[in-house]
PDB file of C-alpha atoms in Angstrom:
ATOM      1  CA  UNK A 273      -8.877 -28.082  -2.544  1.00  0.00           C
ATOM      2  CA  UNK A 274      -5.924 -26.613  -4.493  1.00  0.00           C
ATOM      3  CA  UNK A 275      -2.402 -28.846  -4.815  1.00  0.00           C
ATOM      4  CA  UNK A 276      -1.292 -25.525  -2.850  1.00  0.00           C
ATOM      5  CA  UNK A 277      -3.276 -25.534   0.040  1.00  0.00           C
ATOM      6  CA  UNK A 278      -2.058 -26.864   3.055  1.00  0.00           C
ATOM      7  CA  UNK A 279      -3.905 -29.396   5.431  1.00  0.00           C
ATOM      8  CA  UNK A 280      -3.111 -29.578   9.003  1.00  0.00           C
ATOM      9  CA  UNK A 281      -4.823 -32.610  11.192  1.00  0.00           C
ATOM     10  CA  UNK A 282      -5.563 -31.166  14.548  1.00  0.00           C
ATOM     11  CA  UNK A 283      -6.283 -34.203  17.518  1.00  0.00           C
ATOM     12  CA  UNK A 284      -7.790 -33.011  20.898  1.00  0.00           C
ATOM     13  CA  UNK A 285      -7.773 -35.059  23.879  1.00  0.00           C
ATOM     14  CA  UNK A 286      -9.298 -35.159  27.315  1.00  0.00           C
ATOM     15  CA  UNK A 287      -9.449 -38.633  29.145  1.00  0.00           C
ATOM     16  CA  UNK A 288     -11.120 -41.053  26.684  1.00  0.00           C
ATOM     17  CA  UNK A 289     -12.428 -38.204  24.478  1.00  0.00           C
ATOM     18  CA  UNK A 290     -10.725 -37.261  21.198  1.00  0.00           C
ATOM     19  CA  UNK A 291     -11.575 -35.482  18.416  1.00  0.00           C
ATOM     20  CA  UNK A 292      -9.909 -34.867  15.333  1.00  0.00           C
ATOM     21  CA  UNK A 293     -10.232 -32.529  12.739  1.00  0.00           C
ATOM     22  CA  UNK A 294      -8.401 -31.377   9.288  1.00  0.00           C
ATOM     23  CA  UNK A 295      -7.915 -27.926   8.726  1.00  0.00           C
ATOM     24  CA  UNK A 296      -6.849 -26.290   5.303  1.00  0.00           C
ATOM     25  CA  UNK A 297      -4.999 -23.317   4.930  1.00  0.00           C
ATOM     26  CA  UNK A 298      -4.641 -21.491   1.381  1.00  0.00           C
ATOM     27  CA  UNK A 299      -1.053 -19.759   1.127  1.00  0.00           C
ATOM     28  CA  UNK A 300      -1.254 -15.628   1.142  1.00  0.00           C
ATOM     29  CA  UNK A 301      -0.284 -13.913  -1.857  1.00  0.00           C
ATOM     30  CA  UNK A 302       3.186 -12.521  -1.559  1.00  0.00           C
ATOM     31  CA  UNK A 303       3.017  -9.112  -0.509  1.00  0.00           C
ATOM     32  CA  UNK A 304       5.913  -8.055  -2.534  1.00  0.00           C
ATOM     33  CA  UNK A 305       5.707  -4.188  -2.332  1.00  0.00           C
ATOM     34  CA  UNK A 306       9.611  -4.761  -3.224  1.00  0.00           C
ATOM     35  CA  UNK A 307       9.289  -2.989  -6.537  1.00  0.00           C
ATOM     36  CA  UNK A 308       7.475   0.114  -5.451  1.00  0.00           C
ATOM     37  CA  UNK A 309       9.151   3.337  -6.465  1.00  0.00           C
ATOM     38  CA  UNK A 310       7.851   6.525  -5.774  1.00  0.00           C
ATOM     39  CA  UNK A 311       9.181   9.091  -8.429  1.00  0.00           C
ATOM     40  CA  UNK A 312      10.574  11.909  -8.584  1.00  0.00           C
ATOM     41  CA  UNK A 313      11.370  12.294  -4.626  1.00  0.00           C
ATOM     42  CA  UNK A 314      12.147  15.129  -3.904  1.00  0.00           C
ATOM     43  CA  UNK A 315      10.075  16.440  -6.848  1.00  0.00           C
ATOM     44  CA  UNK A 316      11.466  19.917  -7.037  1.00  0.00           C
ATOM     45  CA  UNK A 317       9.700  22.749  -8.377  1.00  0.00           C
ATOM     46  CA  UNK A 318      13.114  23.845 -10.593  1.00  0.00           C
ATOM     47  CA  UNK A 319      13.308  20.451 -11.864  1.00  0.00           C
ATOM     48  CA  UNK A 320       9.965  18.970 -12.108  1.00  0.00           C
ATOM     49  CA  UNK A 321       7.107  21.508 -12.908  1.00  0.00           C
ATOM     50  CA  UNK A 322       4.278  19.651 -14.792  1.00  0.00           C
ATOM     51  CA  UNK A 323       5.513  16.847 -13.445  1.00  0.00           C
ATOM     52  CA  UNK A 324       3.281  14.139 -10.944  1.00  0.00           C
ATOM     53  CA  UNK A 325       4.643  11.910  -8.556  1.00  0.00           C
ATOM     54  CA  UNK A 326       4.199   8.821  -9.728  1.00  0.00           C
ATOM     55  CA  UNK A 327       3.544   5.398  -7.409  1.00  0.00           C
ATOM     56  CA  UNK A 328       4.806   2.789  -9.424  1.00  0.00           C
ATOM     57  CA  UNK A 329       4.978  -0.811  -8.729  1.00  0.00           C
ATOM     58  CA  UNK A 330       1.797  -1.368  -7.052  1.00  0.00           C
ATOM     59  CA  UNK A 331       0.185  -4.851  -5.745  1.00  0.00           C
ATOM     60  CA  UNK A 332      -3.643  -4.862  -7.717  1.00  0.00           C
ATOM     61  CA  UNK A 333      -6.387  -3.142  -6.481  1.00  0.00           C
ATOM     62  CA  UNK A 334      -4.094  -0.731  -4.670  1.00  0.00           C
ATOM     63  CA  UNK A 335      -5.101   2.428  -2.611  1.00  0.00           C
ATOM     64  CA  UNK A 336      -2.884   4.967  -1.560  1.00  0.00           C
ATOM     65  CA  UNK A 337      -2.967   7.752   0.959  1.00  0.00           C
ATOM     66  CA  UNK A 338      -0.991  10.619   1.428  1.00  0.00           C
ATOM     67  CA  UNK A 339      -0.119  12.428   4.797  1.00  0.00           C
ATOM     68  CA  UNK A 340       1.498  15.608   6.089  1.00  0.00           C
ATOM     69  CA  UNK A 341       3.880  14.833   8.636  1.00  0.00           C
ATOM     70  CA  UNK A 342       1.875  16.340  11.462  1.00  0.00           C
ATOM     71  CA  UNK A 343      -0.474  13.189  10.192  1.00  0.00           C
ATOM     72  CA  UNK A 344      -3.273  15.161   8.370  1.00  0.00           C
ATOM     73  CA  UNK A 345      -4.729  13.222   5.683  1.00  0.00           C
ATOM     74  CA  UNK A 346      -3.923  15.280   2.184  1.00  0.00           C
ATOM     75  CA  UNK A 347      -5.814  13.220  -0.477  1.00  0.00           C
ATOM     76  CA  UNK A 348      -6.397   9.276  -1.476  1.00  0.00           C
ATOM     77  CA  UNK A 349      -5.561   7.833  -4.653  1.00  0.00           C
ATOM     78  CA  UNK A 350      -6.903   4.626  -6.345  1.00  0.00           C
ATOM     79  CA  UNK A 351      -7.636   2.098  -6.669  1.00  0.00           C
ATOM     80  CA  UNK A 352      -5.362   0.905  -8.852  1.00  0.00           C
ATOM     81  CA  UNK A 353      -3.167  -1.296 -10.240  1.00  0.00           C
ATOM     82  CA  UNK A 354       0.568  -1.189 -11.219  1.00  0.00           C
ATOM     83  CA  UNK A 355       0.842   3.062 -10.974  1.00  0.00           C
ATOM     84  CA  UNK A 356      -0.786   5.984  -9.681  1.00  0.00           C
ATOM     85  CA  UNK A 357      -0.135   9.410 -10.100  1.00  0.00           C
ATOM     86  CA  UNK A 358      -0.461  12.283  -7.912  1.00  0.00           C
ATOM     87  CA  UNK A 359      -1.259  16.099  -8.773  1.00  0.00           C
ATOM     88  CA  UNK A 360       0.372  17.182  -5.527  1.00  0.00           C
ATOM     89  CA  UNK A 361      -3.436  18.769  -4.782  1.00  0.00           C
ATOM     90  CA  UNK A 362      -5.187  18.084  -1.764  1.00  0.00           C
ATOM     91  CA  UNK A 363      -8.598  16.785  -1.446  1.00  0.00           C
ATOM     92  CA  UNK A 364      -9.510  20.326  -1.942  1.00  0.00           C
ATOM     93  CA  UNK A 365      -7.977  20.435  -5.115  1.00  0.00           C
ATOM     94  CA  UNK A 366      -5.130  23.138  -3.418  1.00  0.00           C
ATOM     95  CA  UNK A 367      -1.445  22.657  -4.469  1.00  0.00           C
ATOM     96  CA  UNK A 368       0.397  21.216  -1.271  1.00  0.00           C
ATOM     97  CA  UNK A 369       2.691  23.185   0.251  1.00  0.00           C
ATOM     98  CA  UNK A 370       6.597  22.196   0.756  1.00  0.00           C
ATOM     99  CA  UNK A 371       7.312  19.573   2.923  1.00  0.00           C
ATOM    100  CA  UNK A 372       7.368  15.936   3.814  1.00  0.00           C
ATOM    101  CA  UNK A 373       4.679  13.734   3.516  1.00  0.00           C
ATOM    102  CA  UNK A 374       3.746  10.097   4.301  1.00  0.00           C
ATOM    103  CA  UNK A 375       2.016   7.508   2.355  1.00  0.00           C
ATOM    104  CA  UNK A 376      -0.028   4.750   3.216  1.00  0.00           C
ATOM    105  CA  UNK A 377      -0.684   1.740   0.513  1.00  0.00           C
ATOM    106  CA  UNK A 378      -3.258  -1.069   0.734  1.00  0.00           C
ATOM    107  CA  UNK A 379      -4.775  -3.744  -1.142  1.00  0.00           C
ATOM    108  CA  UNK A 380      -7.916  -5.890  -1.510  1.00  0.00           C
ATOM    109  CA  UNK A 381      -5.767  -8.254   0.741  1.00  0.00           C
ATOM    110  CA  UNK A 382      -5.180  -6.099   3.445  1.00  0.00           C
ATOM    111  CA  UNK A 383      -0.737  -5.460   2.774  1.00  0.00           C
ATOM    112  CA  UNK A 384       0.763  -2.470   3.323  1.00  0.00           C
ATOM    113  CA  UNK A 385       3.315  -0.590   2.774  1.00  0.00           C
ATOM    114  CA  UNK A 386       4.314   2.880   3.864  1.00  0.00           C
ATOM    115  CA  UNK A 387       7.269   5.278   3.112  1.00  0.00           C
ATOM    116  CA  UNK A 388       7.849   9.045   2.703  1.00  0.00           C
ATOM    117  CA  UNK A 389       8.514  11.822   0.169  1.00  0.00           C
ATOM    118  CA  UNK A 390       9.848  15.338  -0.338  1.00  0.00           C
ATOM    119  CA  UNK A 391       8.047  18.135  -2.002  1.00  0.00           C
ATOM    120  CA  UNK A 392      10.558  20.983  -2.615  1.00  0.00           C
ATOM    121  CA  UNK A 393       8.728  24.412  -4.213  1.00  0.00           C
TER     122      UNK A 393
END
């Protein structure tokens, strides 16, 4: 047992039964998705040819999935850690089309963390 566990004692009772028993918890790791930055949004085509959208400030072992707003899945990424970068090119390996899109991060410890973007061509 870790100093950072915690222990809970638990005590049932029914009449003259009772029954107690010690349960230990670990702590989560944060899920600090608080420094996630997805760049450049909008990417523009006039602005940012060449350029990938970048998912920056990832948790380790992160995945992320990318949506058209009707919902249909465009492509996965990962995993990771710290960045990922995006082609804007579908599973497929099409360029996207303009529009908004949705994206879905997760980790090996099951957070999440969602958001949106612009693609502008």
């Amino acid at each position: 047992r870790r100093s950072s566990d915690l222990t809970y004692r638990v005590t049932a009772q029914s009449g003259a039964f009772s029954r107690t028993i010690e349960v230990t918890v670990e702590p989560s790791p944060p899920a600090d998705f608080s420094a996630l930055r997805v760049n450049p949004s909008p990417w523009r085509s006039n602005l940012h040819q060449g350029h990938d959208i970048t998912f920056d400030g990832l948790m380790d072992n992160s995945t992320v999935k990318i949506f058209t707003l009707s919902g249909h899945w465009v492509q996965t990424l990962g995993p990771a850690n710290a960045s990922l970068t995006w082609n804007l090119k579908n599973s497929a390996g099409d360029l996207v089309a303009s529009g908004l899109y949705f994206y879905l991060i997760t980790n090996d410890q099951g957070r999440k963390a969602r958001g949106k973007f612009a693609i502008i061509r």
